[in-house]
PDB file of C-alpha atoms in Angstrom:
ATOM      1  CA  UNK D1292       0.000   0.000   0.000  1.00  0.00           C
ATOM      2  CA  UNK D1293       1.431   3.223  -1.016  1.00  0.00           C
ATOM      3  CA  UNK D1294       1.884   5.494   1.636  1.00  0.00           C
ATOM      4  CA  UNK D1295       2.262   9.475   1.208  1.00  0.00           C
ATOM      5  CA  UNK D1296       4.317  11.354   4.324  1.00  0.00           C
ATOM      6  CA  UNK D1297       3.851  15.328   4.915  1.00  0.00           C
ATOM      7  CA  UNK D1298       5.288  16.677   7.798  1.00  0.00           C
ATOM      8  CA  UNK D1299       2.380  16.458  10.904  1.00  0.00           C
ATOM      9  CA  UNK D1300       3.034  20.395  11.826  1.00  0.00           C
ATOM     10  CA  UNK D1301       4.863  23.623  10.941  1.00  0.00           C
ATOM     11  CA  UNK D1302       5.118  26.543  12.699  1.00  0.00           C
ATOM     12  CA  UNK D1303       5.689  30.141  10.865  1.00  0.00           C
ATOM     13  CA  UNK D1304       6.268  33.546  11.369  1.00  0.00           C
ATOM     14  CA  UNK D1305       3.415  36.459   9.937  1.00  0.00           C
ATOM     15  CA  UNK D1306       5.842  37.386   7.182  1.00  0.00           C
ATOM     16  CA  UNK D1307       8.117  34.187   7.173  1.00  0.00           C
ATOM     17  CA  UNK D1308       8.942  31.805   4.298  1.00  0.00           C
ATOM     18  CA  UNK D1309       8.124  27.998   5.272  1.00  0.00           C
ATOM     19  CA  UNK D1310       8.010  24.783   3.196  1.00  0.00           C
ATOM     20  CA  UNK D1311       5.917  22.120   3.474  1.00  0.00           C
ATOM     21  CA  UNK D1312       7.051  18.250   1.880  1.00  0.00           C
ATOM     22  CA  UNK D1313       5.131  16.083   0.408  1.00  0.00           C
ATOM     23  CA  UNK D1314       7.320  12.192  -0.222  1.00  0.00           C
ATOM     24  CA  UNK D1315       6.140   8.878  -1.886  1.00  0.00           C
ATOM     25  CA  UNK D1316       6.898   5.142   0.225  1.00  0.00           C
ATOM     26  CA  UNK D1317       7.642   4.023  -3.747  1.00  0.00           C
ATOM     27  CA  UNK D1318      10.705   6.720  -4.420  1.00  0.00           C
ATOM     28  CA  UNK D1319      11.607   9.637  -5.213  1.00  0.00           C
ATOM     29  CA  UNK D1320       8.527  11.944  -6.187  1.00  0.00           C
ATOM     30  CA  UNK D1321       8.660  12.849  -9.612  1.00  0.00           C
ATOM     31  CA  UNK D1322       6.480  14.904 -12.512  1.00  0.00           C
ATOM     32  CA  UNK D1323       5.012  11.844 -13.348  1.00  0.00           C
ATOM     33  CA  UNK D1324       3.517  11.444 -10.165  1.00  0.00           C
ATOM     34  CA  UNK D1325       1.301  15.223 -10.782  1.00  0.00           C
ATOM     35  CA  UNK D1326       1.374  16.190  -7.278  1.00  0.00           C
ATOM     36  CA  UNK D1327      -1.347  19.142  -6.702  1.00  0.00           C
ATOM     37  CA  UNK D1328      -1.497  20.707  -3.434  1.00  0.00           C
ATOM     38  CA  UNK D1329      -4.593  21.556  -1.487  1.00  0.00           C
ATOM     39  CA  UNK D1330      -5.630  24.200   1.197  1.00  0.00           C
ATOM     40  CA  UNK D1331      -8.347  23.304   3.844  1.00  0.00           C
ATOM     41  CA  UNK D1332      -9.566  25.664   6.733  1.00  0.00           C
ATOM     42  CA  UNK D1333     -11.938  24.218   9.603  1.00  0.00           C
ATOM     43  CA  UNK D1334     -15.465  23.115   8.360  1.00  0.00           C
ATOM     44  CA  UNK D1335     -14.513  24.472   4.775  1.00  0.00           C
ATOM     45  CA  UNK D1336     -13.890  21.745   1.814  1.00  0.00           C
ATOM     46  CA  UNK D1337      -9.912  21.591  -0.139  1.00  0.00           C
ATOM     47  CA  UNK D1338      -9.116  24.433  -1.760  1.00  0.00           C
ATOM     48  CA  UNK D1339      -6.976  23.472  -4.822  1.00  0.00           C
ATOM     49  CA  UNK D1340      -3.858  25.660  -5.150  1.00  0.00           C
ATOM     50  CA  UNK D1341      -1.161  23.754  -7.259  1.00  0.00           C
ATOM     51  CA  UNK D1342      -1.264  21.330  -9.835  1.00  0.00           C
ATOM     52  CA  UNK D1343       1.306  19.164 -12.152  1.00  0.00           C
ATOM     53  CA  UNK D1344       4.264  20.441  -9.228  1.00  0.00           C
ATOM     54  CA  UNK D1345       4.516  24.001 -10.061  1.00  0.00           C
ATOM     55  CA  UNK D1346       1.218  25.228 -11.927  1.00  0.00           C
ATOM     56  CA  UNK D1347      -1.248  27.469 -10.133  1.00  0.00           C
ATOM     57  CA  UNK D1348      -4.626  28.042 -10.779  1.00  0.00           C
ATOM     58  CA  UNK D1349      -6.069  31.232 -11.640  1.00  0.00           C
ATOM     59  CA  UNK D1350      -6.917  31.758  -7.695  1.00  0.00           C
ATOM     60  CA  UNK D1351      -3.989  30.907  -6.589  1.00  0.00           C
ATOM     61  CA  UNK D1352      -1.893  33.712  -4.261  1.00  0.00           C
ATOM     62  CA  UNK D1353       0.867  34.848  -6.029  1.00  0.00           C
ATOM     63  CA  UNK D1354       3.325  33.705  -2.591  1.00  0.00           C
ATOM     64  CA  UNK D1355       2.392  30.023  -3.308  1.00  0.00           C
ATOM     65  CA  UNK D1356       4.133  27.635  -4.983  1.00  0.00           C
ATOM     66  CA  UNK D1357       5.509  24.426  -5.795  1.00  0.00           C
ATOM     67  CA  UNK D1358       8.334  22.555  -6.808  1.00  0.00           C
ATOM     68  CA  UNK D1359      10.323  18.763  -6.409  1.00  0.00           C
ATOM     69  CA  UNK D1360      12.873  19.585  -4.517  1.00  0.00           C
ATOM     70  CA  UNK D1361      15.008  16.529  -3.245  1.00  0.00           C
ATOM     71  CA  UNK D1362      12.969  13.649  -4.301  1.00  0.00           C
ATOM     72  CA  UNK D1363       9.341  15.159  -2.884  1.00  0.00           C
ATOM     73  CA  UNK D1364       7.099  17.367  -3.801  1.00  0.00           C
ATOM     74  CA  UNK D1365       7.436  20.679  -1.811  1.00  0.00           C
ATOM     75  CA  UNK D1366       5.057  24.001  -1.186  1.00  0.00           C
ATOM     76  CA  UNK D1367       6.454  27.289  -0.304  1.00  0.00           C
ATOM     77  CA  UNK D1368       4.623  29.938   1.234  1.00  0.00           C
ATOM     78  CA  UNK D1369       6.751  33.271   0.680  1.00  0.00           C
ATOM     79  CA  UNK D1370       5.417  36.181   2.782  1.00  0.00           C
ATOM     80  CA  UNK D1371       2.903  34.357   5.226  1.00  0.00           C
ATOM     81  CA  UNK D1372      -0.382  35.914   6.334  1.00  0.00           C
ATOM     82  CA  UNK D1373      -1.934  35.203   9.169  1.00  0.00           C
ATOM     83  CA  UNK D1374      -5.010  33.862   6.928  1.00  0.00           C
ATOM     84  CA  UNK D1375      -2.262  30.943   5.685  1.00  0.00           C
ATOM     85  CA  UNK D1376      -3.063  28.857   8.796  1.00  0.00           C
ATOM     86  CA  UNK D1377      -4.680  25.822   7.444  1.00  0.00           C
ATOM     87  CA  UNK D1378      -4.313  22.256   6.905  1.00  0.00           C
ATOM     88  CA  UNK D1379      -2.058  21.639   3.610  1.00  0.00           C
ATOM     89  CA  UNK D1380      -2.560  18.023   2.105  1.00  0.00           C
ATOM     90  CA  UNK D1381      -0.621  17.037  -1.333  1.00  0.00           C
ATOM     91  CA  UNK D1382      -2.036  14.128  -3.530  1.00  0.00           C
ATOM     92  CA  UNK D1383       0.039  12.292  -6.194  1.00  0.00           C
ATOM     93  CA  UNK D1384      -1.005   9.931  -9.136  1.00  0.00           C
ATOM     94  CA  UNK D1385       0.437   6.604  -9.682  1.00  0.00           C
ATOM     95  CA  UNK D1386       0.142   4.932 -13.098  1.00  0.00           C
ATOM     96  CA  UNK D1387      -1.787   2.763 -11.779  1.00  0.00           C
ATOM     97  CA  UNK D1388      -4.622   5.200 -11.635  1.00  0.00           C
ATOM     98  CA  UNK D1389      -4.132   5.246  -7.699  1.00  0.00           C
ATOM     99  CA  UNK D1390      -4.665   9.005  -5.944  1.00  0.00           C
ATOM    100  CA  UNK D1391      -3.103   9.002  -2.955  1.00  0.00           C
ATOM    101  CA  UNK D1392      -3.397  12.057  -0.235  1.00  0.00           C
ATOM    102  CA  UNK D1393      -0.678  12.924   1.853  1.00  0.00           C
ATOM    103  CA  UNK D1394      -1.726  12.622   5.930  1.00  0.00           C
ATOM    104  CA  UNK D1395      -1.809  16.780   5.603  1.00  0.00           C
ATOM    105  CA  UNK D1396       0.335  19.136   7.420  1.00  0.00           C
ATOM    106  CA  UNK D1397      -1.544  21.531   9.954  1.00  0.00           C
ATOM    107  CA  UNK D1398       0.357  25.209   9.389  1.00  0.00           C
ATOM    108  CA  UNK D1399       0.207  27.707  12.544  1.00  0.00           C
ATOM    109  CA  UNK D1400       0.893  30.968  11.741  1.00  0.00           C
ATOM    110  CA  UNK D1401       2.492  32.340  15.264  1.00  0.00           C
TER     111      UNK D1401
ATOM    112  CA  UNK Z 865     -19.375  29.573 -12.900  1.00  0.00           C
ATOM    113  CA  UNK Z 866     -18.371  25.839 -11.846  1.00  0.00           C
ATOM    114  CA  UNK Z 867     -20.550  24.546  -9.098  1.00  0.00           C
ATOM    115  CA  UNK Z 868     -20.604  21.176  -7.324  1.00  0.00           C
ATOM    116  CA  UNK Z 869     -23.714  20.088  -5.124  1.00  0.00           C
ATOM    117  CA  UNK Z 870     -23.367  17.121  -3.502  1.00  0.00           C
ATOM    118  CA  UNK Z 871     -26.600  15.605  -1.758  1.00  0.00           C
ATOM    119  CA  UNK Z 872     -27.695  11.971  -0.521  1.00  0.00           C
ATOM    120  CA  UNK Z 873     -25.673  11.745   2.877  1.00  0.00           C
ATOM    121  CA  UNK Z 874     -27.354  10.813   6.596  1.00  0.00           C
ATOM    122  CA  UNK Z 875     -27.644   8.463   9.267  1.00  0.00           C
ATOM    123  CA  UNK Z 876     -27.338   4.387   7.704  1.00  0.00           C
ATOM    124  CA  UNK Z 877     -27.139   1.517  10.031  1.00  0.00           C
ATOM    125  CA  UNK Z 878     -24.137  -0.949   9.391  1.00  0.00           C
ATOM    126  CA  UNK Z 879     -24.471  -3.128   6.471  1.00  0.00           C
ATOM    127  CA  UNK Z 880     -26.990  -0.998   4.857  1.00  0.00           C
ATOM    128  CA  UNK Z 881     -26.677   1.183   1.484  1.00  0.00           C
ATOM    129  CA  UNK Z 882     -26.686   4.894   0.385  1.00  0.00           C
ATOM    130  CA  UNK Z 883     -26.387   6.807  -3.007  1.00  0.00           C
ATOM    131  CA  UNK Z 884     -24.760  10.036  -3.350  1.00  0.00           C
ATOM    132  CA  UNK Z 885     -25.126  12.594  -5.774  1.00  0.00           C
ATOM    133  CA  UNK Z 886     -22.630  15.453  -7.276  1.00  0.00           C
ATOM    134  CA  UNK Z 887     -24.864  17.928  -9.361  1.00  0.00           C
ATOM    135  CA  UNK Z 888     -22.492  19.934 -11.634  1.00  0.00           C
ATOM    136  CA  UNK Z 889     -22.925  23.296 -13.403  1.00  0.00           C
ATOM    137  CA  UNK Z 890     -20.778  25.904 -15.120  1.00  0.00           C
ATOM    138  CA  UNK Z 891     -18.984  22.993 -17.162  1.00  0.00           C
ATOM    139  CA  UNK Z 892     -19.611  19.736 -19.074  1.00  0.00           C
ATOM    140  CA  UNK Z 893     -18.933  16.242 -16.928  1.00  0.00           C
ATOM    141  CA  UNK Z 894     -19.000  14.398 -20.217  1.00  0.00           C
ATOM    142  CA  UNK Z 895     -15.746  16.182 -20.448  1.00  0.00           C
ATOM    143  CA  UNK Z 896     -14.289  15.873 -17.045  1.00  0.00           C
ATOM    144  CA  UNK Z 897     -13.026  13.269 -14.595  1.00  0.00           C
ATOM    145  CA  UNK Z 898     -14.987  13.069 -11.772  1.00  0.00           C
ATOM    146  CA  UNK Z 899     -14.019  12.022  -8.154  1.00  0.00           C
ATOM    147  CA  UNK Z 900     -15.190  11.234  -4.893  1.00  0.00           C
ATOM    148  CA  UNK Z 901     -12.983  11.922  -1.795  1.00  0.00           C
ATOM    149  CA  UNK Z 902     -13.680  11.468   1.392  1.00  0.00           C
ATOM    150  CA  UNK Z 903     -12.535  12.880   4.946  1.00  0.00           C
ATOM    151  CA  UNK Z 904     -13.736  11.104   8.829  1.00  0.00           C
ATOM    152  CA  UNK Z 905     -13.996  12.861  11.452  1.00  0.00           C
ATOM    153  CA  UNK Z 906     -11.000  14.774  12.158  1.00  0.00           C
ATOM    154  CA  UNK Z 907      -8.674  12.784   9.425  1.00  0.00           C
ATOM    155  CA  UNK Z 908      -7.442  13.456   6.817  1.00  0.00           C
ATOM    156  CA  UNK Z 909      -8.491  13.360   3.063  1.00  0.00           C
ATOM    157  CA  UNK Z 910      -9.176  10.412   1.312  1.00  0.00           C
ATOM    158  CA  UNK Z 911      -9.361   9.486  -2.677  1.00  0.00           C
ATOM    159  CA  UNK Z 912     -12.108   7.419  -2.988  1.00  0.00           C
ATOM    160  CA  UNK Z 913     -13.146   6.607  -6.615  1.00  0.00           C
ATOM    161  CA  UNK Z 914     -13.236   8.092 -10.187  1.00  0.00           C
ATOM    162  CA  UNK Z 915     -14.392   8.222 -13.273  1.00  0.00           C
ATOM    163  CA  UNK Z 916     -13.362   9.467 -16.806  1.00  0.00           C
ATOM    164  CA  UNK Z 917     -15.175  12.016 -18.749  1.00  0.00           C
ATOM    165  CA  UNK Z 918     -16.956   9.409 -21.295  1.00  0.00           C
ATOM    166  CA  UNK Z 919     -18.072   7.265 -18.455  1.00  0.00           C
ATOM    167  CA  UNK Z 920     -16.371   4.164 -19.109  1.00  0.00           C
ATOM    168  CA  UNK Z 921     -13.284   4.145 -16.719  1.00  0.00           C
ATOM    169  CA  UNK Z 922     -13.631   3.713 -13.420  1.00  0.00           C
ATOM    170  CA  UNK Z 923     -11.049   3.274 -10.448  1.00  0.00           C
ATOM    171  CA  UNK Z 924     -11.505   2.950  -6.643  1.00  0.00           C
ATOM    172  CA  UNK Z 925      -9.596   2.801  -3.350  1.00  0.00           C
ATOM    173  CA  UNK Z 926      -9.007  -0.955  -1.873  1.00  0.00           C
ATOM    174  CA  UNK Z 927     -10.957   0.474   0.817  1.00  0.00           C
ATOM    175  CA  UNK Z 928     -14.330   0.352  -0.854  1.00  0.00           C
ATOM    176  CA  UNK Z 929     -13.721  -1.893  -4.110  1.00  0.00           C
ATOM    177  CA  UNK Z 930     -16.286  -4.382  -4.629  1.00  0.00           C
ATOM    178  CA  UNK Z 931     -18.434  -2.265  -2.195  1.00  0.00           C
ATOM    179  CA  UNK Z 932     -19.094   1.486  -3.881  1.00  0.00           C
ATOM    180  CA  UNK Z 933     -19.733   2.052  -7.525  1.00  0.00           C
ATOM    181  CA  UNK Z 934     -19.199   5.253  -9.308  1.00  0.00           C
ATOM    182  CA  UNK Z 935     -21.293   6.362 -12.356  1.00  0.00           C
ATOM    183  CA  UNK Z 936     -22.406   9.184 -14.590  1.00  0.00           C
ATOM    184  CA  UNK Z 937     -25.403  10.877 -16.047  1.00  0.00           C
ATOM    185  CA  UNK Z 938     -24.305  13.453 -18.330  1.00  0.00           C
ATOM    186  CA  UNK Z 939     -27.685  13.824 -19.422  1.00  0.00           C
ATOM    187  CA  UNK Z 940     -28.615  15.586 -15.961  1.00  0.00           C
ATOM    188  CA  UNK Z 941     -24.835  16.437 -14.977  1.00  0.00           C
ATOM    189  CA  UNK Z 942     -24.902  14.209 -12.122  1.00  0.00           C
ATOM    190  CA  UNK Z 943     -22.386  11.981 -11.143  1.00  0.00           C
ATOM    191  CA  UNK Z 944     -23.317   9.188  -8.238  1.00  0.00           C
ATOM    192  CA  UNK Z 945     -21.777   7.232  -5.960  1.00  0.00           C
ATOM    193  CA  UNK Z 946     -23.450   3.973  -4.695  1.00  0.00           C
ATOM    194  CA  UNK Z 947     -22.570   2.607  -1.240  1.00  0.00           C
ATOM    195  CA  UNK Z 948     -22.968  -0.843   0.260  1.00  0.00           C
ATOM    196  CA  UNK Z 949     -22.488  -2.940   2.915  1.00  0.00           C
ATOM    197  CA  UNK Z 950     -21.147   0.157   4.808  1.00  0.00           C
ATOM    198  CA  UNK Z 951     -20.045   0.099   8.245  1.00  0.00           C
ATOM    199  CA  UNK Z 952     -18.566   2.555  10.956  1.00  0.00           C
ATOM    200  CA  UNK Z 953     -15.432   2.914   9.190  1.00  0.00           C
ATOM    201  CA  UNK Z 954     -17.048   4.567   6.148  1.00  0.00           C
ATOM    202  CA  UNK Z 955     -18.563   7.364   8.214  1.00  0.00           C
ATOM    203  CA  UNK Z 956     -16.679  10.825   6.552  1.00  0.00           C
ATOM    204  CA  UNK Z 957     -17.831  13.954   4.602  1.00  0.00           C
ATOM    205  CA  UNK Z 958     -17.985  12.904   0.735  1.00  0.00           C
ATOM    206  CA  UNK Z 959     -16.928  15.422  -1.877  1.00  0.00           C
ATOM    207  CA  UNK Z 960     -17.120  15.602  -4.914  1.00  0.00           C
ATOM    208  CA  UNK Z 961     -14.342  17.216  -7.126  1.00  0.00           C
ATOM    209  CA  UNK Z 962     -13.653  17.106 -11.004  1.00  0.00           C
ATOM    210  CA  UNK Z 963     -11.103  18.394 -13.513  1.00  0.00           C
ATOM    211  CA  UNK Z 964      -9.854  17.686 -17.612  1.00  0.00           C
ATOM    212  CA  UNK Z 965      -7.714  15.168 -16.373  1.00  0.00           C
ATOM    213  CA  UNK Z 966      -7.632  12.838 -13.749  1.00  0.00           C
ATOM    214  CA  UNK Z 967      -4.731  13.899 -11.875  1.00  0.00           C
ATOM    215  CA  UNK Z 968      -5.990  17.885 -11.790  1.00  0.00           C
ATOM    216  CA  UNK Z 969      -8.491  18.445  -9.383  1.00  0.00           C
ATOM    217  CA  UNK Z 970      -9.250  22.203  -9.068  1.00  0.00           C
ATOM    218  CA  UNK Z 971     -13.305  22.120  -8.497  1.00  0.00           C
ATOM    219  CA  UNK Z 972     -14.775  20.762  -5.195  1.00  0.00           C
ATOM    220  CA  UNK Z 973     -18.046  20.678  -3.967  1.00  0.00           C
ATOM    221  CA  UNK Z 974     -19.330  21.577  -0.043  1.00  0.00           C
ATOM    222  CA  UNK Z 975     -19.157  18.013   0.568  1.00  0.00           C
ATOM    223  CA  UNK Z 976     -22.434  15.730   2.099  1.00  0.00           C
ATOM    224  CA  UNK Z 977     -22.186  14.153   5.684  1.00  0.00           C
ATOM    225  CA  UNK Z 978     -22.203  10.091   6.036  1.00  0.00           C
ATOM    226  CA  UNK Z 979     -22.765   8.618   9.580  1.00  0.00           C
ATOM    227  CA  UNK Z 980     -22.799   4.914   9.855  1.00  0.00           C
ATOM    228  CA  UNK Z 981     -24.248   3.769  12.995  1.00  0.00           C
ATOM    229  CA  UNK Z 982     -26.859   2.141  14.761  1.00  0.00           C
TER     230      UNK Z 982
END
């Protein structure tokens, strides 16, 4: 069973740069694998904000964004606001037409 | 404007069934994938199932193979999810989310509440 690992918590500074992982139990996480990123506040549904690693949607805050970086998937928030503070979950494809979340990191803003 | 309603969710007792529905409008499902994802009670997310745009691919999570079955009515832009044999495990909020491809999912729905119990 393939297994996708995001770091349980951050903790950033109102104006601070942080960087959240997203890695794949099979390997190294590659463009193949499409990750997309997703924003969710309390009692509000995902909020896509990346897609295909480094692609943002139309909504998507200009201090987003996403890259590989080391063998995972990673999302950089450049310039946080206190409105940032959210629950960030990544989801990758597998060929096998699996989707597979990541366990979501919870981001304080502090 | 793209707009996903999903509807069907309550209270089921173990080992019964339940059908969910994802209205869609501001875009065409006959030319979307189509998911359903799922998050319990203070979890995390969960891919569930999908299907393609034409209707005639469909994938699911080992979790609820042989159990759920995903399908389409482009006719009334409504995509389903049937449940059985569900138990306490299967108790979540259901969304529904869609994109051109299957592995770009930018549209979500408000999601519908499933509670398994007796």
């Amino acid at each position: 069973q393939t297994v996708v690992t995001q770091e349980p918590s951050l903790t950033v500074s109102p104006g601070g740069t942080v960087t959240l992982t997203c890695a794949s139990s099979t390997g190294a996480v590659t463009g193949l694998n499409y990750p997309n990123w997703f924003q969710q506040k309390p009692g509000q549904p995902p909020r896509a904000l990346i897609y295909s690693a480094s692609n943002k949607h139309s909504w998507t805050p200009a201090r987003f964004s996403g890259s590989l970086l080391g063998g995972k998937a990673a999302l950089t928030l450049t310039g946080v606001r206190p409105e940032d503070e959210a629950e960030y979950y990544c989801l990758l494809y597998y060929g096998d037409a699996q989707l597979v979340f990541g366990g979501g990191t919870k981001l304080t803003v502090l | 404007e793209v707009q996903l309603v999903e509807s069907g969710g309550g209270l089921v007792q173990p080992g019964g069934s339940l059908r969910l529905s994802c209205a869609a409008s501001g875009f065409t499902i006959s030319s979307y994938w189509m998911h359903w994802v799922r998050q319990a009670p203070g979890k995390g997310l969960v891919w569930v199932s999908h299907i393609n745009s034409d209707g005639t691919l469909t994938d699911y999570a080992d979790s609820v193979k042989g159990r759920f079955t995903i399908s389409t009515d482009n006719a009334k832009r409504t995509i389903y999810l049937q449940m059985n044999s569900l138990s306490a495990d299967d108790t979540a909020v259901y969304y529904c989310a869609g994109g051109p491809y299957t592995n770009y999912l930018p549209y979500w729905g408000q999601g519908t509440r499933v509670i398994v119990s007796s």
